[in-house]
Each structure stands twice: as structure tokens, then as C-alpha cells.
CSV table of C-alpha atoms in Angstrom, one decimal:
chain,number,residue,atom,x,y,z
H,120,UNK,CA,24.4,1.3,2.2
H,121,UNK,CA,24.1,4.4,0.5
H,122,UNK,CA,20.6,5.5,0.4
H,123,UNK,CA,20.5,5.6,-3.5
H,124,UNK,CA,21.7,2.0,-3.7
H,125,UNK,CA,18.9,1.0,-1.4
H,126,UNK,CA,16.4,3.1,-3.3
H,127,UNK,CA,17.3,1.2,-6.5
H,128,UNK,CA,17.0,-2.2,-4.7
H,129,UNK,CA,13.6,-1.2,-3.3
H,130,UNK,CA,12.6,0.3,-6.7
H,131,UNK,CA,13.5,-2.8,-8.7
H,132,UNK,CA,11.8,-5.1,-6.5
H,133,UNK,CA,8.6,-3.1,-6.1
H,134,UNK,CA,8.4,-2.6,-10.0
H,135,UNK,CA,8.7,-6.4,-10.5
H,136,UNK,CA,6.2,-7.0,-7.7
H,137,UNK,CA,3.8,-4.5,-9.0
H,138,UNK,CA,4.1,-6.0,-12.5
H,139,UNK,CA,3.1,-9.5,-11.1
H,140,UNK,CA,0.2,-8.0,-8.9
H,141,UNK,CA,-1.1,-6.4,-12.1
H,142,UNK,CA,-0.8,-9.7,-13.9
H,143,UNK,CA,-2.7,-11.4,-11.0
H,144,UNK,CA,-5.5,-8.8,-11.6
H,145,UNK,CA,-5.6,-9.6,-15.2
H,146,UNK,CA,-5.6,-13.3,-14.6
H,147,UNK,CA,-8.0,-13.5,-11.7
H,148,UNK,CA,-10.7,-11.3,-13.4
H,149,UNK,CA,-10.5,-13.6,-16.4
H,150,UNK,CA,-10.4,-17.0,-14.7
H,151,UNK,CA,-12.9,-16.0,-12.0
H,152,UNK,CA,-16.4,-14.3,-12.3
H,153,UNK,CA,-17.5,-11.2,-10.7
H,154,UNK,CA,-18.9,-12.9,-7.7
H,155,UNK,CA,-15.6,-14.9,-7.0
H,156,UNK,CA,-13.4,-11.9,-7.2
H,157,UNK,CA,-15.7,-9.9,-5.0
H,158,UNK,CA,-15.7,-12.6,-2.3
H,159,UNK,CA,-11.8,-12.7,-2.5
H,160,UNK,CA,-11.8,-8.9,-1.9
H,161,UNK,CA,-14.3,-9.2,0.9
H,162,UNK,CA,-12.1,-11.7,2.8
H,163,UNK,CA,-9.1,-9.3,2.1
H,164,UNK,CA,-11.0,-6.1,3.3
H,165,UNK,CA,-11.8,-8.0,6.6
H,166,UNK,CA,-8.3,-9.3,6.9
H,167,UNK,CA,-6.7,-5.8,6.6
H,168,UNK,CA,-9.1,-4.7,9.2
H,169,UNK,CA,-8.0,-7.4,11.6
H,170,UNK,CA,-4.4,-7.1,10.7
H,171,UNK,CA,-4.5,-3.2,11.1
H,172,UNK,CA,-6.1,-3.6,14.5
H,173,UNK,CA,-4.1,-6.5,16.0
H,174,UNK,CA,-0.8,-7.0,14.3
H,175,UNK,CA,0.5,-4.1,12.1
H,176,UNK,CA,0.9,-1.7,15.1
H,177,UNK,CA,3.7,-4.1,16.2
H,178,UNK,CA,5.6,-3.6,13.1
H,179,UNK,CA,5.2,0.2,13.4
H,180,UNK,CA,6.3,0.3,17.0
H,181,UNK,CA,9.3,-2.1,16.2
H,182,UNK,CA,10.5,0.2,13.6
H,183,UNK,CA,10.0,3.3,15.4
H,184,UNK,CA,11.7,2.0,18.7
H,185,UNK,CA,14.3,-0.5,17.3
H,186,UNK,CA,17.9,0.0,18.7
H,187,UNK,CA,20.6,-2.0,16.9
H,188,UNK,CA,22.6,-2.8,20.0
H,189,UNK,CA,19.5,-4.6,21.3
H,190,UNK,CA,18.6,-6.3,18.2
H,191,UNK,CA,17.7,-9.7,19.4
H,192,UNK,CA,15.5,-8.5,22.4
H,193,UNK,CA,13.5,-6.2,19.8
H,194,UNK,CA,13.2,-8.9,17.1
H,195,UNK,CA,12.3,-11.8,19.5
H,196,UNK,CA,9.9,-9.7,21.6
H,197,UNK,CA,8.1,-8.5,18.4
H,198,UNK,CA,7.9,-11.9,17.0
H,199,UNK,CA,6.4,-13.2,20.4
H,200,UNK,CA,3.8,-10.2,20.3
H,201,UNK,CA,2.9,-11.3,16.7
H,202,UNK,CA,2.2,-14.7,17.6
H,203,UNK,CA,0.1,-13.7,20.7
H,204,UNK,CA,-1.9,-11.3,18.6
H,205,UNK,CA,-2.8,-14.0,16.1
H,206,UNK,CA,-3.9,-16.2,18.9
H,207,UNK,CA,-6.2,-13.3,19.9
H,208,UNK,CA,-7.6,-13.2,16.4
H,209,UNK,CA,-8.1,-17.0,16.1
H,210,UNK,CA,-9.8,-17.5,19.6
H,211,UNK,CA,-13.1,-15.4,18.7
H,212,UNK,CA,-13.2,-16.8,15.3
H,213,UNK,CA,-13.3,-20.4,16.5
H,214,UNK,CA,-16.1,-19.7,18.9
H,215,UNK,CA,-18.0,-18.0,16.3
H,216,UNK,CA,-17.5,-21.2,14.0
H,217,UNK,CA,-18.5,-23.4,17.0
H,218,UNK,CA,-21.7,-21.4,17.5
H,219,UNK,CA,-22.5,-21.5,13.8
H,220,UNK,CA,-22.4,-17.7,13.3
H,221,UNK,CA,-19.4,-18.1,10.9
H,222,UNK,CA,-18.7,-20.9,8.3
H,223,UNK,CA,-15.6,-22.9,8.8
H,224,UNK,CA,-14.2,-22.2,5.3
H,225,UNK,CA,-14.8,-18.5,5.5
H,226,UNK,CA,-13.2,-18.4,8.9
H,227,UNK,CA,-10.2,-20.4,7.7
H,228,UNK,CA,-9.6,-18.1,4.7
H,229,UNK,CA,-10.0,-15.1,6.9
H,230,UNK,CA,-7.5,-16.2,9.5
H,231,UNK,CA,-5.0,-17.5,6.9
H,232,UNK,CA,-4.9,-14.1,5.1
H,233,UNK,CA,-4.6,-12.2,8.4
H,234,UNK,CA,-1.9,-14.4,9.5
H,235,UNK,CA,-0.3,-13.9,6.0
H,236,UNK,CA,-0.4,-10.2,6.1
H,237,UNK,CA,1.2,-10.3,9.5
H,238,UNK,CA,4.0,-12.6,8.7
H,239,UNK,CA,5.0,-10.7,5.3
H,240,UNK,CA,4.7,-7.4,6.9
H,241,UNK,CA,7.1,-8.5,9.6
H,242,UNK,CA,9.5,-10.1,6.9
H,243,UNK,CA,9.6,-6.8,5.1
H,244,UNK,CA,9.9,-4.5,8.3
H,245,UNK,CA,12.8,-6.5,10.0
H,246,UNK,CA,15.1,-6.3,7.1
H,247,UNK,CA,14.0,-2.6,6.4
H,248,UNK,CA,14.7,-1.8,10.0
H,249,UNK,CA,18.1,-3.1,9.9
H,250,UNK,CA,19.0,-1.6,6.4
H,251,UNK,CA,18.9,-4.9,4.6
H,252,UNK,CA,16.8,-4.0,1.4
H,253,UNK,CA,17.7,-7.3,-0.6
H,254,UNK,CA,16.0,-9.3,2.1
H,255,UNK,CA,12.9,-7.1,2.0
H,256,UNK,CA,13.0,-7.4,-1.7
H,257,UNK,CA,13.1,-11.1,-1.6
H,258,UNK,CA,10.0,-11.3,0.6
H,259,UNK,CA,8.2,-8.9,-1.7
H,260,UNK,CA,9.0,-10.6,-5.0
H,261,UNK,CA,8.3,-14.1,-3.6
H,262,UNK,CA,4.8,-13.1,-2.4
H,263,UNK,CA,4.0,-11.5,-5.8
H,264,UNK,CA,5.1,-14.4,-7.8
H,265,UNK,CA,3.4,-17.0,-5.5
H,266,UNK,CA,0.1,-15.0,-5.5
H,267,UNK,CA,0.0,-15.3,-9.3
H,268,UNK,CA,0.9,-18.9,-9.4
H,269,UNK,CA,-1.1,-20.2,-6.6
H,270,UNK,CA,-4.2,-18.0,-7.2
H,271,UNK,CA,-4.3,-19.0,-11.0
H,272,UNK,CA,-4.0,-22.8,-10.0
H,273,UNK,CA,-6.8,-22.8,-7.7
H,274,UNK,CA,-9.0,-20.7,-10.0
H,275,UNK,CA,-8.6,-23.4,-12.5
H,276,UNK,CA,-8.8,-26.4,-10.1
H,277,UNK,CA,-11.5,-25.1,-7.8
H,278,UNK,CA,-13.7,-22.9,-9.9
H,279,UNK,CA,-16.7,-23.4,-7.7
H,280,UNK,CA,-15.1,-22.7,-4.4
H,281,UNK,CA,-15.6,-19.1,-3.1
H,282,UNK,CA,-12.6,-19.3,-0.6
H,283,UNK,CA,-10.0,-21.1,-2.7
H,284,UNK,CA,-8.5,-17.8,-4.0
H,285,UNK,CA,-8.2,-16.1,-0.8
H,286,UNK,CA,-6.6,-19.2,0.8
H,287,UNK,CA,-4.2,-19.6,-2.0
H,288,UNK,CA,-3.3,-15.9,-1.9
H,289,UNK,CA,-2.9,-16.3,2.0
H,290,UNK,CA,-0.5,-19.1,1.4
H,291,UNK,CA,1.6,-17.0,-0.8
H,292,UNK,CA,2.0,-14.3,1.9
H,293,UNK,CA,2.9,-17.0,4.5
H,294,UNK,CA,5.5,-18.6,2.4
H,295,UNK,CA,7.1,-15.3,1.4
H,296,UNK,CA,8.2,-14.7,5.0
H,297,UNK,CA,10.1,-17.9,5.1
H,298,UNK,CA,13.3,-16.7,3.9
H,299,UNK,CA,13.6,-13.8,6.5
H,300,UNK,CA,12.8,-16.2,9.3
H,301,UNK,CA,15.6,-18.6,8.1
H,302,UNK,CA,18.1,-15.8,7.9
H,303,UNK,CA,17.5,-14.0,11.0
H,304,UNK,CA,16.3,-17.3,13.1
H,305,UNK,CA,19.1,-16.8,15.6
H,306,UNK,CA,18.0,-13.3,16.6
H,307,UNK,CA,14.2,-14.1,16.4
H,308,UNK,CA,14.4,-17.2,18.6
H,309,UNK,CA,16.7,-15.8,21.4
H,310,UNK,CA,16.4,-12.6,23.4
H,311,UNK,CA,12.8,-12.3,24.4
H,312,UNK,CA,12.6,-9.3,26.8
H,313,UNK,CA,9.5,-8.2,28.9
H,314,UNK,CA,11.0,-4.7,29.1
H,315,UNK,CA,11.1,-4.6,25.4
H,316,UNK,CA,7.4,-5.8,25.3
H,317,UNK,CA,6.4,-3.0,27.7
H,318,UNK,CA,8.3,-0.6,25.7
H,319,UNK,CA,6.5,-1.4,22.4
H,320,UNK,CA,3.2,-1.7,24.2
H,321,UNK,CA,3.6,1.8,25.7
H,322,UNK,CA,4.7,3.2,22.4
H,323,UNK,CA,2.4,1.3,20.2
H,324,UNK,CA,-1.1,1.1,21.8
H,325,UNK,CA,-2.2,4.5,20.2
H,326,UNK,CA,-1.1,2.8,17.1
H,327,UNK,CA,-3.3,-0.3,17.6
H,328,UNK,CA,-6.3,2.2,18.0
H,329,UNK,CA,-5.0,4.1,14.7
H,330,UNK,CA,-4.3,0.9,12.8
H,331,UNK,CA,-7.7,-0.7,13.4
H,332,UNK,CA,-9.4,2.7,12.8
H,333,UNK,CA,-7.5,3.4,9.5
H,334,UNK,CA,-7.9,-0.1,8.2
H,335,UNK,CA,-11.6,0.1,8.8
H,336,UNK,CA,-11.7,3.5,7.2
H,337,UNK,CA,-10.0,2.3,4.0
H,338,UNK,CA,-12.2,-0.9,3.8
H,339,UNK,CA,-15.6,0.4,4.9
H,340,UNK,CA,-16.4,1.4,1.3
H,341,UNK,CA,-16.2,-2.2,0.2
H,342,UNK,CA,-18.0,-3.7,3.3
H,343,UNK,CA,-20.9,-1.2,2.7
H,344,UNK,CA,-21.1,-2.2,-1.1
H,345,UNK,CA,-21.3,-5.9,0.0
H,346,UNK,CA,-23.8,-5.2,2.6
H,347,UNK,CA,-26.2,-3.1,0.6
H,348,UNK,CA,-25.4,-4.4,-3.1
H,349,UNK,CA,-23.9,-8.0,-2.6
H,350,UNK,CA,-20.3,-9.1,-3.2
H,351,UNK,CA,-20.6,-8.9,-7.0
H,352,UNK,CA,-20.7,-5.0,-6.7
H,353,UNK,CA,-17.3,-5.2,-5.0
H,354,UNK,CA,-15.7,-7.0,-8.0
H,355,UNK,CA,-15.2,-4.2,-10.6
H,356,UNK,CA,-14.8,-1.5,-8.0
H,357,UNK,CA,-12.3,-3.3,-6.1
H,358,UNK,CA,-10.6,-4.5,-9.2
H,359,UNK,CA,-9.9,-0.9,-10.5
H,360,UNK,CA,-8.9,0.3,-7.1
H,361,UNK,CA,-6.5,-2.4,-6.6
H,362,UNK,CA,-5.1,-1.9,-10.1
H,363,UNK,CA,-4.4,1.8,-9.4
H,364,UNK,CA,-3.0,1.3,-6.0
H,365,UNK,CA,-0.5,-1.3,-7.5
H,366,UNK,CA,0.8,1.2,-10.0
H,367,UNK,CA,1.1,4.0,-7.4
H,368,UNK,CA,2.1,1.9,-4.5
H,369,UNK,CA,5.2,0.5,-6.2
H,370,UNK,CA,6.8,3.9,-6.0
H,371,UNK,CA,5.2,5.0,-2.9
H,372,UNK,CA,6.8,2.0,-1.1
H,373,UNK,CA,10.0,2.9,-2.5
H,374,UNK,CA,9.8,6.2,-1.0
H,375,UNK,CA,8.8,4.8,2.4
H,376,UNK,CA,11.2,2.1,2.6
H,377,UNK,CA,14.3,4.3,1.4
H,378,UNK,CA,13.8,8.0,2.0
H,379,UNK,CA,11.4,7.7,5.1
H,380,UNK,CA,14.0,5.1,6.5
H,381,UNK,CA,16.9,7.5,5.8
H,382,UNK,CA,15.0,10.6,7.4
H,383,UNK,CA,14.1,8.2,10.6
H,384,UNK,CA,17.8,7.3,11.1
H,385,UNK,CA,18.9,11.0,10.6
H,386,UNK,CA,16.3,12.2,13.1
H,387,UNK,CA,17.3,9.5,15.5
H,388,UNK,CA,20.9,10.7,15.2
H,389,UNK,CA,20.0,14.4,15.7
H,390,UNK,CA,20.7,15.3,12.1
H,391,UNK,CA,17.3,17.0,11.5
H,392,UNK,CA,18.4,19.1,8.6
H,393,UNK,CA,19.2,15.7,6.8
H,394,UNK,CA,15.9,14.4,8.0
H,395,UNK,CA,14.0,17.3,6.6
H,396,UNK,CA,15.8,17.1,3.2
H,397,UNK,CA,15.0,13.4,2.9
H,398,UNK,CA,11.2,14.1,3.8
H,399,UNK,CA,10.9,17.0,1.3
H,400,UNK,CA,12.4,14.7,-1.4
H,401,UNK,CA,9.9,12.0,-0.4
H,402,UNK,CA,7.0,14.5,-0.8
H,403,UNK,CA,8.3,15.7,-4.2
H,404,UNK,CA,8.5,12.0,-5.3
H,405,UNK,CA,5.0,11.4,-4.4
H,406,UNK,CA,3.8,14.3,-6.1
H,407,UNK,CA,5.5,13.2,-9.6
H,408,UNK,CA,4.1,9.6,-8.9
H,409,UNK,CA,0.5,10.8,-8.7
H,410,UNK,CA,0.4,13.7,-11.1
H,411,UNK,CA,2.2,11.9,-14.0
H,412,UNK,CA,0.8,8.5,-13.2
H,413,UNK,CA,-2.8,9.9,-13.3
H,414,UNK,CA,-2.2,11.8,-16.6
H,415,UNK,CA,-0.7,8.4,-18.2
H,416,UNK,CA,-3.7,6.3,-16.9
H,417,UNK,CA,-6.5,8.8,-18.1
H,418,UNK,CA,-4.9,9.0,-21.4
H,419,UNK,CA,-4.6,5.4,-21.9
H,420,UNK,CA,-7.7,4.2,-20.0
H,421,UNK,CA,-9.4,2.3,-22.7
H,422,UNK,CA,-6.2,0.3,-23.6
H,423,UNK,CA,-5.4,-0.4,-20.0
H,424,UNK,CA,-9.0,-1.7,-19.2
H,425,UNK,CA,-9.0,-4.0,-22.4
H,426,UNK,CA,-5.6,-5.5,-21.4
H,427,UNK,CA,-5.8,-5.9,-17.6
H,428,UNK,CA,-9.6,-6.6,-17.0
H,429,UNK,CA,-12.0,-9.4,-17.9
H,430,UNK,CA,-14.8,-8.5,-20.3
H,431,UNK,CA,-17.4,-8.4,-17.4
H,432,UNK,CA,-15.5,-5.7,-15.7
H,433,UNK,CA,-14.7,-3.5,-18.7
H,434,UNK,CA,-17.8,-1.0,-18.6
H,435,UNK,CA,-17.7,-0.4,-14.7
H,436,UNK,CA,-14.0,-0.1,-14.6
H,437,UNK,CA,-14.0,2.6,-17.2
H,438,UNK,CA,-16.8,4.5,-15.5
H,439,UNK,CA,-15.3,4.3,-12.0
H,440,UNK,CA,-11.7,5.2,-13.1
H,441,UNK,CA,-11.6,9.0,-12.6
H,442,UNK,CA,-13.0,8.9,-9.2
H,443,UNK,CA,-10.9,6.1,-8.1
H,444,UNK,CA,-7.9,7.7,-9.5
H,445,UNK,CA,-8.3,10.6,-7.4
H,446,UNK,CA,-8.9,8.3,-4.3
H,447,UNK,CA,-5.7,6.3,-5.1
H,448,UNK,CA,-3.6,9.5,-5.6
H,449,UNK,CA,-4.7,10.8,-2.1
H,450,UNK,CA,-4.1,7.5,-0.7
H,451,UNK,CA,-0.6,7.5,-1.7
H,452,UNK,CA,0.0,10.8,0.2
H,453,UNK,CA,-2.0,9.6,3.2
H,454,UNK,CA,0.2,6.4,3.4
H,455,UNK,CA,3.5,7.1,2.2
H,456,UNK,CA,3.9,10.7,3.5
H,457,UNK,CA,1.5,11.9,6.0
H,458,UNK,CA,1.1,8.5,7.6
H,459,UNK,CA,4.8,8.3,8.3
H,460,UNK,CA,5.0,11.1,10.8
H,461,UNK,CA,4.2,8.4,13.5
H,462,UNK,CA,8.0,7.5,13.2
H,463,UNK,CA,9.0,11.0,14.3
H,464,UNK,CA,6.9,11.7,17.2
H,465,UNK,CA,7.2,10.2,20.6
H,466,UNK,CA,3.6,9.1,20.6
H,467,UNK,CA,1.2,7.7,18.1
H,468,UNK,CA,-1.8,9.6,19.1
H,469,UNK,CA,-1.7,12.0,16.1
H,470,UNK,CA,-2.1,8.9,13.8
H,471,UNK,CA,-5.2,7.8,15.9
H,472,UNK,CA,-6.7,11.4,15.6
H,473,UNK,CA,-6.0,11.4,11.8
H,474,UNK,CA,-7.5,7.9,11.4
H,475,UNK,CA,-10.4,8.5,13.6
H,476,UNK,CA,-11.5,11.7,11.8
H,477,UNK,CA,-11.1,9.8,8.4
H,478,UNK,CA,-13.3,6.9,9.8
H,479,UNK,CA,-16.0,9.4,10.9
H,480,UNK,CA,-16.1,11.1,7.7
H,481,UNK,CA,-16.0,8.0,5.5
H,482,UNK,CA,-18.7,6.1,7.6
H,483,UNK,CA,-21.1,9.1,7.5
H,484,UNK,CA,-20.8,9.5,3.6
H,485,UNK,CA,-20.7,5.9,3.1
H,486,UNK,CA,-24.2,5.3,4.6
H,487,UNK,CA,-25.5,8.6,3.1
H,488,UNK,CA,-24.2,7.8,-0.4
H,489,UNK,CA,-23.8,4.0,-1.1
H,490,UNK,CA,-27.4,2.8,-0.9
H,491,UNK,CA,-28.4,5.1,-3.8
H,492,UNK,CA,-25.1,6.0,-5.6
H,493,UNK,CA,-23.4,2.5,-5.1
H,494,UNK,CA,-19.8,2.3,-6.3
H,495,UNK,CA,-19.7,6.2,-7.2
H,496,UNK,CA,-20.9,7.1,-3.6
H,497,UNK,CA,-18.3,4.7,-2.1
H,498,UNK,CA,-15.5,6.4,-4.0
H,499,UNK,CA,-16.7,9.8,-2.9
H,500,UNK,CA,-16.8,8.9,0.8
H,501,UNK,CA,-13.3,7.3,0.5
H,502,UNK,CA,-11.8,10.5,-1.0
H,503,UNK,CA,-13.4,12.7,1.5
H,504,UNK,CA,-12.1,10.6,4.4
H,505,UNK,CA,-8.7,10.5,3.1
H,506,UNK,CA,-8.6,14.3,2.6
H,507,UNK,CA,-9.9,14.9,6.2
H,508,UNK,CA,-7.0,12.6,7.5
H,509,UNK,CA,-4.2,14.2,5.6
H,510,UNK,CA,-5.4,17.8,6.8
H,511,UNK,CA,-5.2,16.6,10.4
H,512,UNK,CA,-1.3,15.9,10.0
H,513,UNK,CA,-0.6,18.8,7.7
H,514,UNK,CA,-2.3,21.3,10.1
H,515,UNK,CA,-1.1,19.7,13.2
H,516,UNK,CA,0.9,22.1,15.4
H,517,UNK,CA,3.6,20.1,17.4
H,518,UNK,CA,6.7,21.3,19.2
H,519,UNK,CA,8.4,17.9,18.7
H,520,UNK,CA,8.2,17.6,14.9
H,521,UNK,CA,6.3,18.8,11.6
H,522,UNK,CA,6.5,17.1,8.4
H,523,UNK,CA,7.8,19.6,5.7
H,524,UNK,CA,5.4,20.7,3.0
H,525,UNK,CA,7.1,22.0,0.0
H,526,UNK,CA,4.1,23.6,-1.6
H,527,UNK,CA,5.8,25.7,-4.2
H,528,UNK,CA,7.4,22.5,-5.7
H,529,UNK,CA,4.2,20.8,-5.4
H,530,UNK,CA,2.5,23.6,-7.4
H,531,UNK,CA,5.1,23.5,-10.2
H,532,UNK,CA,4.9,19.6,-10.7
H,533,UNK,CA,1.2,19.9,-10.9
H,534,UNK,CA,1.4,22.7,-13.5
H,535,UNK,CA,3.8,20.6,-15.5
H,536,UNK,CA,1.2,17.7,-15.4
H,537,UNK,CA,-1.6,20.1,-16.4
H,538,UNK,CA,0.5,21.1,-19.4
H,539,UNK,CA,1.0,17.5,-20.4
H,540,UNK,CA,-2.7,16.8,-20.3
H,541,UNK,CA,-3.4,19.8,-22.5
H,542,UNK,CA,-1.0,18.5,-25.1
H,543,UNK,CA,-2.5,15.1,-24.8
H,544,UNK,CA,-5.9,16.4,-25.7
H,545,UNK,CA,-4.2,17.9,-28.7
H,546,UNK,CA,-2.9,14.5,-29.7
H,547,UNK,CA,-6.3,12.9,-29.1
H,548,UNK,CA,-7.8,15.6,-31.7
H,549,UNK,CA,-5.1,15.2,-34.3
H,550,UNK,CA,-3.7,11.7,-34.4
H,551,UNK,CA,-6.2,9.2,-35.8
H,552,UNK,CA,-4.0,6.3,-35.6
H,553,UNK,CA,-4.6,4.6,-32.2
H,554,UNK,CA,-1.1,2.9,-31.9
H,555,UNK,CA,0.5,6.3,-32.9
H,556,UNK,CA,-1.4,8.2,-30.4
H,557,UNK,CA,-0.6,5.7,-27.6
H,558,UNK,CA,3.1,5.9,-28.5
H,559,UNK,CA,2.9,9.7,-28.5
H,560,UNK,CA,1.2,9.8,-25.1
H,561,UNK,CA,3.6,7.5,-23.5
H,562,UNK,CA,6.6,9.4,-25.1
H,563,UNK,CA,5.1,12.7,-23.7
H,564,UNK,CA,4.5,11.6,-20.1
H,565,UNK,CA,7.8,9.6,-19.9
H,566,UNK,CA,9.7,12.7,-21.2
H,567,UNK,CA,8.1,15.1,-19.1
H,568,UNK,CA,8.2,13.1,-16.0
H,569,UNK,CA,12.0,12.4,-16.8
H,570,UNK,CA,12.7,16.0,-17.0
H,571,UNK,CA,11.0,16.8,-13.6
H,572,UNK,CA,12.9,13.7,-12.0
H,573,UNK,CA,16.2,15.1,-13.4
H,574,UNK,CA,15.5,18.7,-12.2
H,575,UNK,CA,14.6,17.5,-8.6
H,576,UNK,CA,17.1,14.5,-8.7
H,577,UNK,CA,14.4,12.1,-7.5
H,578,UNK,CA,14.3,8.2,-7.4
H,579,UNK,CA,18.2,8.6,-7.9
H,580,UNK,CA,17.9,9.5,-11.5
H,581,UNK,CA,21.2,11.4,-11.7
H,582,UNK,CA,23.0,8.6,-9.7
H,583,UNK,CA,21.6,6.0,-12.3
H,584,UNK,CA,22.8,8.2,-15.2
H,585,UNK,CA,26.3,8.6,-14.0
H,586,UNK,CA,26.4,4.7,-13.4
H,587,UNK,CA,25.3,4.2,-17.0
H,588,UNK,CA,27.7,6.6,-18.5
H,589,UNK,CA,30.6,5.2,-16.4
H,590,UNK,CA,29.7,1.7,-17.5
H,591,UNK,CA,29.5,3.0,-21.1
H,592,UNK,CA,32.9,4.4,-21.0
């Protein structure tokens, strides 16, 4: 499939998924109170740490080492490794429950969420690796739709249960993987190879360290807030952070699932010039996402908070927005660009070094700032850790591979974004009607972003235009 067709499939599915995820935030923060939503985010944070440490590295190793001629061996072996990894997660949990150190309900919700993340990620990674974007899109959309449906149902039916929401969301993740398992069942259930397991282990053990380290670094802010100030403090902070991530990640995932996949295939085939061009396009795309997305969110912050958040979340969400916007923007670069270098190196050690530094910086600042500065301190710690991690990859000197850094293009995109913000400030002072001002801001940002997208031909915008014009004729 031409990479622009694949990009459009990924983009369409991610936009629809993000819309449903934003709907979930809006519904959950209205049906549940701050404590309920905070508990859900706490379970999710611990699940991401377990998933990042024990299972996610298998997906990364599978994608990096996969060979089409041995598809059954790779798919079946990776699935078996996932199953063993989940047993390793469940065993200590069962012991903690038996000893009374962990409640059975919390352990159940935590394990189901971890298993759901593992199954869903595998259901996205396998079709992505085999260049089948429609199957990846199916898992993504099914997970998003079921999250809203099941989550809303349990918040209404079990309003007093703290773990009902995470169990419902975990179920959505698990069910979303079913179509992929049905389609690829012949390859998944036959062909297990010890040699492939050893290959994935050799390549992936640094990713295991890096994944766990990175997951802890990404969630230590929420864990610290819960520790020092209770789960209620995580509610508004996590809701706003997750809202911003949904908006940015929808396009970041498109970049990773299309352009990074194309670059990886080109690099594997020795077409390094094509790989570098795809990677440069990926970084420009992420720059457009973060610059114009940030301008739009800041311009419409009052409207966004009123629409997407329950009344209990309004004041804190608006106050935390600027810092969390910076954190989310850097996270997109960290996750969908700098974090992708692992697929182009013979070892995952660089990923571990970057994640380890991020964890050290984040933990140090978290324990220094969170007790006194609460959510603001957590956001600052998160920003500093992510910047340190990106710097490790950007400055790394390797004879085998270096990510391109089109800094001139980045500066030009940022300059256009700054100009758009200046014009927005003029609108804010001169247009009194709120609806007219919102319309003017949206038109300004959309037009400016569209011009930049056309100039660099990002997100297949010229390809789409040609298709539309051809259809119109």
C-alpha cells in the first residue's frame, strides 16, 4: 500500500478514536467525581508502568526484528512471550492479595488493565508490522467506542465503586484485540520458535529496562500526587493532561504508524536516503501538530474546559493548562520521534539511557517540588525529564544511525505559530462577540496550519487535494 493511502487510514481512525476518547473524558468527569476519576487514573498509571516494564518491549522487539518470510515464527513466539509476561505480572499480585497487602478488587482492576494494554498494543503492532493499517484501525476504533460505552454504563450502574471504571476500560482494551486474533489466528497459534524467542530477548532486554524506566518516568508525577495529596489531586491534573495527549497523540500516532513504518522498511532495505526523507517529514509533521495545536488550545481554553470537563474540574484545569500543554508537546516529540530511534539501531541501549536520565531528573524534581507546589511542581518535573530524554537522543553520536534534525524548518514553523498567536491577541482585543472571536481564531489557525501543511506536503495534503479535484471532475 502506498504510504499516503496508509497514512489516510491511520489518520481517519486516529481522529475518530481521539474524538471518542475526548468524549470519554467529558462523560467520565461528569458522571464520576474527582475521587473516582483520580482512582481510575491511578490504576491506569500503575498499569502503564507494568505494561511498559513487562510486555511493551515485546511489541517493540517484534516490530524491529520481524521478517516477513518467518511471519508465523515471529507472531507465534511474540504471543507466547506476552502470555508468559502476563503470568509474571499476575503471580506477585496474587501473593500480595493472599498476604493482605493488596485488595482483591484493586489487584483485579490492575491486572485486567495491564492485560488489556498488552493485548491491544499487540493487536495494533502486528497489523502495523505487516502493513495492514485497516486492521490496526479496527482495534483502535473498537477500543475507543467500547471505552465510552462500558465506562459510562458502569459509572451509572456502580457509582459507589472505585474500581468499576478501570475494570470497564480494561474490558474495552481486551475486546478490541479480538478481531486481530481471529484474522491472524493461523499465524499466531502455529510456528512457535525458541530461536525467535532468543532473538527477541537478545534484542529486547534493553527495551525491557528502557520501557519500565520510561513508563515510571511518565507516571511518577501522578503517583507522587496521589502519595502526597491523595487520589483526588490526580483528577483535574490527569484529566487535562489526558485531554491534551488525546489531541496531540492522534496525529503523533499517525506519524509513527505511517512515516516511521515507511522509514523502517526503507532502512531495512538499504534505502537510507528514503528513510531520512521520511524521518524528516515525521519531525516537520510533529512540529506542526504541537505548534498550531498549542496555539488553538490556548486561544480557546475557556470554551474547551467548559465543554469537556465537569464543573469540579474547571478552575484547576484552566490553571494547569499552560504547563501541561508544554509537557504534552514535548511528550509528542519524545514518543513519536526521538523514541522511534530504537527501530533503527542494533541495540535498544540508547532508549534505556534516555529513559534512565528522564527518570532521574523527574524523580528528583518530583520529590523536591510536589510536596509544596502540588500539580504545578509535578508538571515542571515532567517537562524537565522529557527535555533531558530528548536531548540524549538528539545529541547521541552513533556510527550506525542518527535521526535527522531539520532545525531550519522547525524554526520557520515556530515563527509562523508565533505570528498566529500575535494575530489572536489582536482578535481578543478587538472582537467583542465571543462566537465571532472563536470562529475567527479557528479560521486563522486552520488556514495558517493548512498553508504550512501544503508547503511541506505533510499528512498527504496534496495527495488528498488531487483526489478531491479528480472526484469533482
